Coordinates of C-alpha atoms in Angstrom, one line a residue:
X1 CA 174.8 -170.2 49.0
X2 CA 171.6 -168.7 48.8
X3 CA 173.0 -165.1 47.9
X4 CA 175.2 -166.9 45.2
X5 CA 172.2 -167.9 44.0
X6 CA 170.1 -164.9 44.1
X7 CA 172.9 -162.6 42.4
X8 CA 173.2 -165.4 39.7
X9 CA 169.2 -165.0 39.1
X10 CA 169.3 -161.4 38.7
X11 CA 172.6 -161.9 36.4
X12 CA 170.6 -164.8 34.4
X13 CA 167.4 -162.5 34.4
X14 CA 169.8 -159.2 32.2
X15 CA 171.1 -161.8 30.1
X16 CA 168.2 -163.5 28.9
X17 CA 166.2 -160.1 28.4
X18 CA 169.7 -158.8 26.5
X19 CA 169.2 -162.1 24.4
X20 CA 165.3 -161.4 23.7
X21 CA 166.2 -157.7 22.8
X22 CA 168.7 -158.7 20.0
X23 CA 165.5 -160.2 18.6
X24 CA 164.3 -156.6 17.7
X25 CA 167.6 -155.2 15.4
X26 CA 165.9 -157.1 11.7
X27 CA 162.0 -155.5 13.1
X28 CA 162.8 -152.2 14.2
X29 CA 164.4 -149.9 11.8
X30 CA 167.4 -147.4 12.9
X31 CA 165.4 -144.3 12.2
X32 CA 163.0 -145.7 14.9
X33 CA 165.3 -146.6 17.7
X34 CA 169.3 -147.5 17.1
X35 CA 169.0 -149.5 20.5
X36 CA 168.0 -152.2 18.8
X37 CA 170.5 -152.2 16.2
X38 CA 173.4 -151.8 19.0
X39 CA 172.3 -154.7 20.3
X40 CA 172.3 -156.7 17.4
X41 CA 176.3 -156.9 17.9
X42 CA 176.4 -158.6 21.1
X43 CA 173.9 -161.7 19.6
X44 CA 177.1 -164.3 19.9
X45 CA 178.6 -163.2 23.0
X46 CA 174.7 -163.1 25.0
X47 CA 173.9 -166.5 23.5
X48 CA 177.3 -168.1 24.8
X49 CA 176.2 -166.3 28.2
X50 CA 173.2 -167.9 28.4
X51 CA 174.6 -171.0 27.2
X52 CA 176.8 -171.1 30.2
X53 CA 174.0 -169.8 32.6
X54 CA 172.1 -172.9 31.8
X55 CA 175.1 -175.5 32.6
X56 CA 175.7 -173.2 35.9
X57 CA 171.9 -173.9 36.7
X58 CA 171.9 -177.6 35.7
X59 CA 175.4 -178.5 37.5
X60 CA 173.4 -176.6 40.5
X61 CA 170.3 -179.4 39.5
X62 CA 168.0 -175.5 39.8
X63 CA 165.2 -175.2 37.4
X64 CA 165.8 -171.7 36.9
X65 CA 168.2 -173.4 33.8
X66 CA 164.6 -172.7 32.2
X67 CA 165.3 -169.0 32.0
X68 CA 168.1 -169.0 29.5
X69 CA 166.7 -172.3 28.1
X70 CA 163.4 -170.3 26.6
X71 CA 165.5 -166.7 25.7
X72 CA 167.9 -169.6 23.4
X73 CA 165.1 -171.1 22.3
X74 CA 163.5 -168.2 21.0
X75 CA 166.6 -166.8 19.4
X76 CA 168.0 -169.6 17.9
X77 CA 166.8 -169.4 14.5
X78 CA 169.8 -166.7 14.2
X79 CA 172.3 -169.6 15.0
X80 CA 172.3 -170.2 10.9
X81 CA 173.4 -166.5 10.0
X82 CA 176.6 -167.4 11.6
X83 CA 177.3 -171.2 11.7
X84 CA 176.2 -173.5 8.9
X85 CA 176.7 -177.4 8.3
X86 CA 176.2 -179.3 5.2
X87 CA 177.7 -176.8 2.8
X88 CA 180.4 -177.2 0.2
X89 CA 183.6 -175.3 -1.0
X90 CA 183.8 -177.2 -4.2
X91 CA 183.2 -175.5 -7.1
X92 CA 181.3 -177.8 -9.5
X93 CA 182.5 -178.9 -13.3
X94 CA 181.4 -175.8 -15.6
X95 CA 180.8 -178.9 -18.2
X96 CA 177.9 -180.4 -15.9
X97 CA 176.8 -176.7 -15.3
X98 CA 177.3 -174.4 -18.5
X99 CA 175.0 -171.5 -16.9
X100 CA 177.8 -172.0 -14.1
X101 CA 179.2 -168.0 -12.8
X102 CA 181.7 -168.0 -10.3
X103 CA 182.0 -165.1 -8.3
X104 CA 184.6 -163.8 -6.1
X105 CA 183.7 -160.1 -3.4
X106 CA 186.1 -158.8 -2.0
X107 CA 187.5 -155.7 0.0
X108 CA 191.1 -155.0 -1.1
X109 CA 191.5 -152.1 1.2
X110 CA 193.8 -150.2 -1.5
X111 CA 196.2 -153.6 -1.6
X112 CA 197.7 -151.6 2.4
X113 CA 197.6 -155.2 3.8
X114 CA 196.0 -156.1 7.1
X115 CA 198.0 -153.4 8.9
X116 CA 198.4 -150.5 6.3
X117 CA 201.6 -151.1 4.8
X118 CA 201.5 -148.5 1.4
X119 CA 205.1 -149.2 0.6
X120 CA 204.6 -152.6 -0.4
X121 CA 201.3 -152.9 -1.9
X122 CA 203.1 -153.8 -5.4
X123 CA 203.5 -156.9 -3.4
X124 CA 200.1 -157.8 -2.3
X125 CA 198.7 -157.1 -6.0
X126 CA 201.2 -159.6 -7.7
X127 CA 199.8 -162.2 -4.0
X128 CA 195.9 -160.6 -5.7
X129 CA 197.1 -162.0 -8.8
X130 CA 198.2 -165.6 -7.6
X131 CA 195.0 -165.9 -5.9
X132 CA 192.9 -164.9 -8.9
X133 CA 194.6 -167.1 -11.2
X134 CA 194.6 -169.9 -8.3
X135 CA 190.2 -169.5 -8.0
X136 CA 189.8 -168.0 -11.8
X137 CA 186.4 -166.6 -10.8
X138 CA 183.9 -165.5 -14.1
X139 CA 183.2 -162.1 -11.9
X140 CA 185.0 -159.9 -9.5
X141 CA 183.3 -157.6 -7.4
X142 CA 185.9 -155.6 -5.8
X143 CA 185.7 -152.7 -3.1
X144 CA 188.1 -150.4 -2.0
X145 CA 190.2 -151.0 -5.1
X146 CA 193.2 -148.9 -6.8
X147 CA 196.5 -149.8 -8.6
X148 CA 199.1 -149.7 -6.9
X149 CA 202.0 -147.1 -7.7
X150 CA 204.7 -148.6 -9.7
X151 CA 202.3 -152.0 -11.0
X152 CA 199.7 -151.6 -13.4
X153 CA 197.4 -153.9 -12.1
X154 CA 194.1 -153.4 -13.9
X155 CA 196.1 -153.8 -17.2
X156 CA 197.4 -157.5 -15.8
X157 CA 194.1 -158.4 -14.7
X158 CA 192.9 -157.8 -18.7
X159 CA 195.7 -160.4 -19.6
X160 CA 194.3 -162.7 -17.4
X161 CA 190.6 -162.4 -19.3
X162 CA 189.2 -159.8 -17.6
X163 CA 188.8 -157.1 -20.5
X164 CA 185.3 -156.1 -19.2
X165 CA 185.4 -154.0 -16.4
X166 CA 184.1 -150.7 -14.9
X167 CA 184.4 -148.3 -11.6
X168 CA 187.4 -147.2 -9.8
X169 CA 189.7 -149.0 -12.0
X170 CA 192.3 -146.6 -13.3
X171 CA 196.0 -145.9 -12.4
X172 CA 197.2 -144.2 -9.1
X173 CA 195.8 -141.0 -9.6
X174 CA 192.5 -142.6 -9.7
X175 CA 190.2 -142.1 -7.0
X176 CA 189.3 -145.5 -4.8
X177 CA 186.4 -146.9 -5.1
X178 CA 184.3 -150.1 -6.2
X179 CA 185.3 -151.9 -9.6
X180 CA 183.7 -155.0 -11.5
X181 CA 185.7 -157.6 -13.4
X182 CA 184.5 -159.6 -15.3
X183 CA 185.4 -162.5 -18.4
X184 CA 181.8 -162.4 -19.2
X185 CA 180.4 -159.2 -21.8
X186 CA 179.0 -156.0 -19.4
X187 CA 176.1 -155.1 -22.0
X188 CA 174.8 -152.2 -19.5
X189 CA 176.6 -149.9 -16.5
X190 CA 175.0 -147.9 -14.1
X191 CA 177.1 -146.1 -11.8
X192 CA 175.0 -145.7 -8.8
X193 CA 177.3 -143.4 -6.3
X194 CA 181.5 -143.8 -6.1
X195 CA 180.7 -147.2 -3.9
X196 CA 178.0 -148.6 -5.7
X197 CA 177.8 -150.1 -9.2
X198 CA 175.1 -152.0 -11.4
X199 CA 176.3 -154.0 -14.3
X200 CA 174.5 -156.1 -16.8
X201 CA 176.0 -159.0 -18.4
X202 CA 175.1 -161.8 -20.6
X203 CA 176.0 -165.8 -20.2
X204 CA 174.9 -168.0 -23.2
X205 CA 172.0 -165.4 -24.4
X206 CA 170.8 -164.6 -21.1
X207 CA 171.0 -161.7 -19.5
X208 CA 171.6 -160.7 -15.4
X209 CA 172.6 -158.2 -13.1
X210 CA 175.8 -158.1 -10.7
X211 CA 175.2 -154.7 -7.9
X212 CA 178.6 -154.4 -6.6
X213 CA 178.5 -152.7 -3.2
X214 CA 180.6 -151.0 -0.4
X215 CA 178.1 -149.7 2.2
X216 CA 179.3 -146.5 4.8
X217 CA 182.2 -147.7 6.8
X218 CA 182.6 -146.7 10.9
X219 CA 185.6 -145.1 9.5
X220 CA 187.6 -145.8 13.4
X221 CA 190.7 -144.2 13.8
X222 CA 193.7 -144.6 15.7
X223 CA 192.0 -143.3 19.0
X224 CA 189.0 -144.5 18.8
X225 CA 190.7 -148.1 18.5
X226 CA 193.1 -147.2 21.4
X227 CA 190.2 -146.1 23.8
X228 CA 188.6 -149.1 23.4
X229 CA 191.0 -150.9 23.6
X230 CA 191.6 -149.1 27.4
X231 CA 188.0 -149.6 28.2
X232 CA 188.0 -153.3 27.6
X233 CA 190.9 -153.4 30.1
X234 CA 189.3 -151.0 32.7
X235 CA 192.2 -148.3 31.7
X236 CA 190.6 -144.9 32.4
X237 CA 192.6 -142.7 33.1
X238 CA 191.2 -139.3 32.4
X239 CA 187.2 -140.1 32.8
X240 CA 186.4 -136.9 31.4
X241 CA 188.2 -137.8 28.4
X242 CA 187.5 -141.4 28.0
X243 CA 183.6 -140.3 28.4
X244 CA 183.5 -138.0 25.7
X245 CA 185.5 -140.6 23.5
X246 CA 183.5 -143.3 24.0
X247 CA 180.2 -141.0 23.1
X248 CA 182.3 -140.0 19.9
X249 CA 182.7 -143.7 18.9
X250 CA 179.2 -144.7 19.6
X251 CA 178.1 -141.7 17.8
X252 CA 180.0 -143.2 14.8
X253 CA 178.5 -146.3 14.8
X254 CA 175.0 -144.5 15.5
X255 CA 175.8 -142.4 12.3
X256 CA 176.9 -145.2 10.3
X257 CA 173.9 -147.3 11.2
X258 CA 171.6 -144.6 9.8
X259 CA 173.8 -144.1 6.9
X260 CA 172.8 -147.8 5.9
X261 CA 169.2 -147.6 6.3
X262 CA 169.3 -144.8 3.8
X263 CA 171.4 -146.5 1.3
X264 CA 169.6 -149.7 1.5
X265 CA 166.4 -147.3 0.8
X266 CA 167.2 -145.0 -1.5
X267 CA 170.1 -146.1 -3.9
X268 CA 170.0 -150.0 -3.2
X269 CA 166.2 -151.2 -2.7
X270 CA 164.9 -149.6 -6.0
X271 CA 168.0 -151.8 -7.9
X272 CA 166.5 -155.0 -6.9
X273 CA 163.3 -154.4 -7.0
X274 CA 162.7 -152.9 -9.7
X275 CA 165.4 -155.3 -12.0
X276 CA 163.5 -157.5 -14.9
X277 CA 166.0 -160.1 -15.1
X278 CA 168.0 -162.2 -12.3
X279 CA 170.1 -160.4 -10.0
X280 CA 173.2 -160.9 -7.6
X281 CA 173.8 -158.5 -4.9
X282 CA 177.5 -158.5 -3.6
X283 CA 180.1 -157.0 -1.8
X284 CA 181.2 -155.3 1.8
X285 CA 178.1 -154.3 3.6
X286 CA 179.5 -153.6 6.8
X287 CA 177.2 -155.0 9.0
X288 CA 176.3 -158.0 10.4
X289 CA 173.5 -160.7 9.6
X290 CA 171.4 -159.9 12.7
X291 CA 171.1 -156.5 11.7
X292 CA 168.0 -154.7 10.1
X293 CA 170.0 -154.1 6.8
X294 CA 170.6 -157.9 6.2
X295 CA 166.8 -158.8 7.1
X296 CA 165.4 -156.1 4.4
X297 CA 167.4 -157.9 1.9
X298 CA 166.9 -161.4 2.9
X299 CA 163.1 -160.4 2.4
X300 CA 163.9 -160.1 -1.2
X301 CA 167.4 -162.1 -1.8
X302 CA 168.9 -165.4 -0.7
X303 CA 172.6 -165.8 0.8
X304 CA 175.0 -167.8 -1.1
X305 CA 176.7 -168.5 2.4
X306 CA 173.5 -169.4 4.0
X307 CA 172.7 -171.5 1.0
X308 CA 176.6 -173.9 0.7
X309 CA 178.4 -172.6 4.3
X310 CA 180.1 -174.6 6.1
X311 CA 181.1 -173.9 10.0
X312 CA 181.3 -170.5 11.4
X313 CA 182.8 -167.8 8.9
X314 CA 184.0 -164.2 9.7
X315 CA 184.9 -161.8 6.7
X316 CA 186.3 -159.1 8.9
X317 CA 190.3 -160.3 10.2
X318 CA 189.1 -157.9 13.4
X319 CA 191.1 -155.0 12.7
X320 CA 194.7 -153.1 12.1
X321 CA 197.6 -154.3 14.4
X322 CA 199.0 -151.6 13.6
X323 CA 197.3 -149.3 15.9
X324 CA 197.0 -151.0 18.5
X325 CA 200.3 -151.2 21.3
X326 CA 198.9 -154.4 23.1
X327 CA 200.0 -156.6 19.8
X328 CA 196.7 -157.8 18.9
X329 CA 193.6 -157.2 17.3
X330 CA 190.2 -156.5 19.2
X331 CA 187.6 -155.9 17.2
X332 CA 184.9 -158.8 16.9
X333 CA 185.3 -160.8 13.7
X334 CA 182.1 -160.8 11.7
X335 CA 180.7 -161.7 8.6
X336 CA 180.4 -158.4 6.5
X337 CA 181.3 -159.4 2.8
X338 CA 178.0 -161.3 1.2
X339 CA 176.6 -162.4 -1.8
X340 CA 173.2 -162.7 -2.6
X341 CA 170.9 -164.0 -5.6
X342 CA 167.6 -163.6 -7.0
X343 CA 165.5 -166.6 -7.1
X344 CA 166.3 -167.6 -10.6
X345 CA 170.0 -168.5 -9.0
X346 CA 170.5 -171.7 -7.3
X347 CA 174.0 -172.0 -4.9
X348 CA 176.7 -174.2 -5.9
X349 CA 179.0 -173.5 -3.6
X350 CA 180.4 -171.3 -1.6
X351 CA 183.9 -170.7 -0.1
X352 CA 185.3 -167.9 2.5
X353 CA 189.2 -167.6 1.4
X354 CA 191.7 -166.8 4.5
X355 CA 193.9 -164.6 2.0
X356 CA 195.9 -162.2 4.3
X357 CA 196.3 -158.9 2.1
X358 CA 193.5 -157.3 3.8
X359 CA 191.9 -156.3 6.5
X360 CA 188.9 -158.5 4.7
X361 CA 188.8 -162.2 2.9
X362 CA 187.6 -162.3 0.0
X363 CA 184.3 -165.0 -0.6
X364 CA 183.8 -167.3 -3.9
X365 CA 180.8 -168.9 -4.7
X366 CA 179.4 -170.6 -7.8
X367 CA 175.6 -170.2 -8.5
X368 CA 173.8 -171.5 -11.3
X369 CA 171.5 -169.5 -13.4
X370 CA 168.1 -172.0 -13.6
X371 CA 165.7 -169.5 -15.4

C-alpha cells in the first residue's frame, strides 16, 4: 500500500506542477518560450486530473488531497473561459433595444461540410440560408467563405437584406477568404490582409467598427491526423517515422503559434487601439481562451460569451471524419470562434448554434451599443 501510495505522490506531484504551468501561456509570449503556449491546450484535461487526484486522496482520508487542492485553487479563475452559468440565448425585443446589433461569426469552411464533401456544397448554402433567415442577424462576419459552383449565393443573401457587404464574396472563381454582411450601411472598408477585414457602419447616426478575422490555421493534413491518431493508441510502427511526424506536427502548431503573436501585433493590435469609435472584434481565431492571444485582447476587449454563456461551449466539431479510418473524430473540441466588444457595447445575449455544415458552429450574440 505504501508503494501505491508513493507512485500516486510522484504522479499527483507532475500533475499539479503541469496545472501551475498552464498558468504561464496568457504571461509569457510565444517569441519567448512556446512551452508555455503548448501547455495551454492541456488546461481541461490537467484540471479533471487533479480533480480526480484529490477524491483518490480523500477516499484514502490522506492529506496529500492538499496538493491538487492548492494547484485548482490557483488555476481556477480559468474555469470561466470555458464554462459559464447565468447567461442567456434569447435575443432581446429590438423595440426595447433600438441600438440592438445582432451578430452572427462564423467559419463556413467553403460550404465542404464537416467532412469535405465539395459535390454538395449547393446544399449546405440553401441549409446557410435557412439558418440565416431562421436567426436574421443585423451582421455577418464570415470566414472561409465562397459560392458555391452552380448557386449564387452572395446574390441570395442580398435578397434577404444584405446588400452591404465586402471581402471574398464573389462567384467561384473568387479566391476564399473572409466576407462581412451586413443590413446595416458599411460607410468605410479596410481590407487589412485576404483574412482580415475592418468595416465601419452606422446604426441610428452612430458610427462603429466590426474587424472580421480568420487567424493562421494548423493547416493538419491527412497524415498528420492519422499519426496521431496512431500515437494516441500506442500504434508505432515505424519509430523512425512516427518520430519525425510527430516533430513535423508540433512544428506546425509551434509555427502557427508564432504566426498569431505576429498577427495579433502587427495587423490586429493597432485596429483596436488605435479605433475612435466603438469596436467589435469577431471571428475564427484559432486558438483557445487560455492562450496568450486571447489574454492580449481581453486586456483591451470583453467576450460576448464570457459576458451571456451558458454551460461549457466548443466552436470547433473536433475535426474531419473523413480522414480518419477509426470512424471518429479526435481532435479536442474548443472554443475558437469569438466575439468581442469595446466598452461602449453591453452583451445581450449570446448563443453558440450546433449547425452541422462545418467543421465550425457559428455564434450569435446581441449587444447593445450604450455610448
Amino acid at each position: 500500500m505504501k508503494v501505491i501510495r508513493a507512485i500516486l505522490f510522484v504522479i499527483n506531484i507532475i500533475l499539479a506542477i503541469g496545472l501551475l504551468l498552464t498558468t504561464l501561456a496568457p504571461v509569457v509570449a510565444p517569441s519567448q518560450s512556446i512551452l508555455p503556449s503548448l501547455l495551454a491546450f492541456g488546461y481541461l484535461p490537467m484540471l479533471a486530473a487533479n480533480v480526480l487526484m484529490v477524491v483518490i486522496w480523500l477516499i484514502m482520508g490522506k492529506w496529500q488531497f492538499l496538493l491538487s487542492a492548492a494547484a485548482i485553487a490557483v488555476r481556477w479563475g480559468f474555469v470561466g473561459l470555458f464554462m459559464q452559468v447565468g447567461g442567456t440565448s434569447t435575443i432581446p425585443d429590438r423595440e426595447e433595444h433600438p441600438q440592438m446589433v445582432t451578430l452572427m461569426s462564423y467559419n463556413l469552411h467553403n460550404l465542404k461540410g464537416p467532412e469535405i464533401q465539395p459535390d454538395i456544397s449547393d446544399n449546405y448554402a440553401l441549409q446557410f440560408l435557412d439558418l440565416v433567415r431562421e436567426y436574421q442577424p443585423d451582421i455577418m462576419c464570415l470566414q472561409e467563405y465562397q459560392s458555391p459552383s452552380k448557386m449564387h449565393l452572395t446574390d441570395s443573401l442580398i435578397l434577404l437584406g444584405y446588400n452591404h457587404y465586402n471581402g471574398a464574396h464573389g462567384s467561384s472563381t473568387s479566391p476564399s477568404g473572409t466576407t462581412v454582411f451586413s443590413r446595416i450601411p458599411i460607410t468605410y472598408v479596410k481590407k487589412i490582409d485576404q483574412q482580415k477585414l475592418l468595416v465601419e457602419l452606422m446604426l441610428n447616426d452612430n458610427l462603429f467598427r466590426v474587424c472580421c478575422i480568420h487567424m493562421d490555421s494548423y493547416a493538419f493534413d491527412g497524415a498528420d491526423l492519422e499519426e496521431i491518431e496512431k500515437l494516441r493508441h500506442g500504434k508505432m510502427e515505424n519509430l523512425n517515422d512516427s518520430t519525425l511526424r510527430k516533430h513535423r506536427t508540433l512544428d506546425k502548431v509551434k509555427e502557427t503559434i508564432l504566426k498569431h503573436e505576429s498577427e495579433w501585433q502587427e495587423k490586429i493590435k493597432p485596429v483596436i487601439t488605435e479605433s475612435t469609435v466603438p469596436i467589435l472584434l469577431a471571428g475564427d481565431f484559432n486558438d483557445i481562451p487560455s492562450s496568450w492571444l486571447y489574454a492580449q485582447v481581453s486586456k483591451h476587449l470583453d467576450d460576448t460569451y464570457r459576458d451571456k454563456g451558458f454551460g461549457m461551449c466548443h466552436t470547433y466539431s473536433g475535426g474531419s471524419e473523413h480522414w480518419l479510418p477509426l470512424g471518429h473524430n479526435w481532435l479536442p473540441q474548443f472554443r475558437i470562434d469569438m466575439v468581442f466588444h469595446s466598452k461602449e457595447f453591453r452583451t445581450l445575449s449570446y448563443k453558440r448554434l450546433k449547425a452541422p455544415l462545418s467543421d465550425h458552429y457559428p455564434v450569435i450574440t446581441s449587444l447593445e451599443l450604450t455610448q
